[in-house]
Amino acid sequence: MLEIDRLVKSYSQQGGEPLRVLSIRRFAMAAGERTALTGPSGSGKSTLLHLIAGILRSTEGTIRLLGKTLEDTGEAELDRFRAAHIGYVFQSFNLLPGFTALENVLVAMRFGSNLSRSDRKGRAIELLNKVGLGNRLHHRPSQLSQGEQQRVSIARALANRPSLVLADEPTASLDLANAMRVFELLTNACEEAGAALLLCTHDLELAGRMERQVQMRELSEGGD
Ligand code: ADP
Ligand code: MG
């Protein structure tokens, strides 16, 4: 489902050599696979997720996702592709503050879903019920606990039945009890939906609970 080959991301620096922040020889994921990606802060985890989501463009190499080579795909098509096939869960939730839980999920479905308006609403409510927020549909983010906000963002990430969910340190801003609950919810929801999950974390204990663990270092090392 995902195949990464000789991927490099560099940033140009004023008056100097380009700064290489990521270099991955090969990385692949199968459909429905759940993988933890670990590495210290600054090792390029977020950069990799942004590249896979097509939010950032690679400097060298290729990312093939669901048969599409992202490097050969234009911006507008990439935006549509992302909305339809990728769910994203951020460390800091990234919910729209002026919108309710239900509206936050619905906004994500305006692009990338081919359901009718009323079916979208039905699905959004069903997802929010599933993450335990059936009685918080009309709460805004400021009226929700941190754990609840992250559960809204999980519902939002799954709204368009993505093939791949990218989660960037999704539990790092939660207390331990909430972190475990959100982690279980996220992994179970992806399993149930048949979505692959790539979860970045610096928490090795959390990573150890997933079926596959990969370290940034092993991806970057070796060359050939
Ligand atoms: P992680 O998520 O593992 O903590 P990041 O992917 O956020 O790591 O960052 C990897 C490296 O890329 C860091 O050293 C960071 O300073 C660098 N970096 C990120 N964005 C930029 C940018 N726009 N310009 C230059 N360097 C950047
Ligand atoms: Mg990061």
mmCIF file of N, CA, C and O and ligand atoms in Angstrom, residues 41-42 44-47 91 168-169 200, ligand 2:
data_model
loop_
_atom_site.group_PDB
_atom_site.id
_atom_site.type_symbol
_atom_site.label_atom_id
_atom_site.label_comp_id
_atom_site.label_asym_id
_atom_site.label_seq_id
_atom_site.Cartn_x
_atom_site.Cartn_y
_atom_site.Cartn_z
ATOM 1 N N SER A 41 13.318 13.384 19.352
ATOM 2 C CA SER A 41 12.869 14.650 18.793
ATOM 3 C C SER A 41 13.903 15.149 17.780
ATOM 4 O O SER A 41 15.103 15.054 18.015
ATOM 5 N N GLY A 42 13.428 15.614 16.647
ATOM 6 C CA GLY A 42 14.336 16.124 15.627
ATOM 7 C C GLY A 42 14.819 15.067 14.645
ATOM 8 O O GLY A 42 15.558 15.370 13.713
ATOM 9 N N GLY A 44 13.064 13.515 12.458
ATOM 10 C CA GLY A 44 12.384 13.600 11.161
ATOM 11 C C GLY A 44 11.048 12.880 11.084
ATOM 12 O O GLY A 44 10.501 12.707 9.991
ATOM 13 N N LYS A 45 10.482 12.494 12.227
ATOM 14 C CA LYS A 45 9.218 11.755 12.219
ATOM 15 C C LYS A 45 8.093 12.589 11.592
ATOM 16 O O LYS A 45 7.377 12.128 10.709
ATOM 17 N N SER A 46 7.948 13.813 12.084
ATOM 18 C CA SER A 46 6.869 14.672 11.557
ATOM 19 C C SER A 46 7.104 14.973 10.082
ATOM 20 O O SER A 46 6.159 14.997 9.287
ATOM 21 N N THR A 47 8.361 15.189 9.733
ATOM 22 C CA THR A 47 8.686 15.452 8.326
ATOM 23 C C THR A 47 8.242 14.284 7.457
ATOM 24 O O THR A 47 7.634 14.481 6.394
ATOM 25 N N GLN A 91 -0.698 15.815 17.388
ATOM 26 C CA GLN A 91 -0.444 15.869 18.829
ATOM 27 C C GLN A 91 -1.377 16.871 19.508
ATOM 28 O O GLN A 91 -1.915 16.628 20.577
ATOM 29 N N ASP A 168 0.630 11.702 14.602
ATOM 30 C CA ASP A 168 1.897 12.311 15.008
ATOM 31 C C ASP A 168 1.892 12.594 16.501
ATOM 32 O O ASP A 168 1.289 13.563 16.956
ATOM 33 N N GLU A 169 2.517 11.716 17.273
ATOM 34 C CA GLU A 169 2.568 11.832 18.732
ATOM 35 C C GLU A 169 1.168 12.112 19.300
ATOM 36 O O GLU A 169 0.975 13.073 20.051
ATOM 37 N N CYS A 200 3.654 7.892 15.041
ATOM 38 C CA CYS A 200 4.948 8.367 15.526
ATOM 39 C C CYS A 200 4.878 8.593 17.012
ATOM 40 O O CYS A 200 3.900 9.170 17.503
HETATM 41 MG MG MG B 2 7.470 15.732 15.457
#
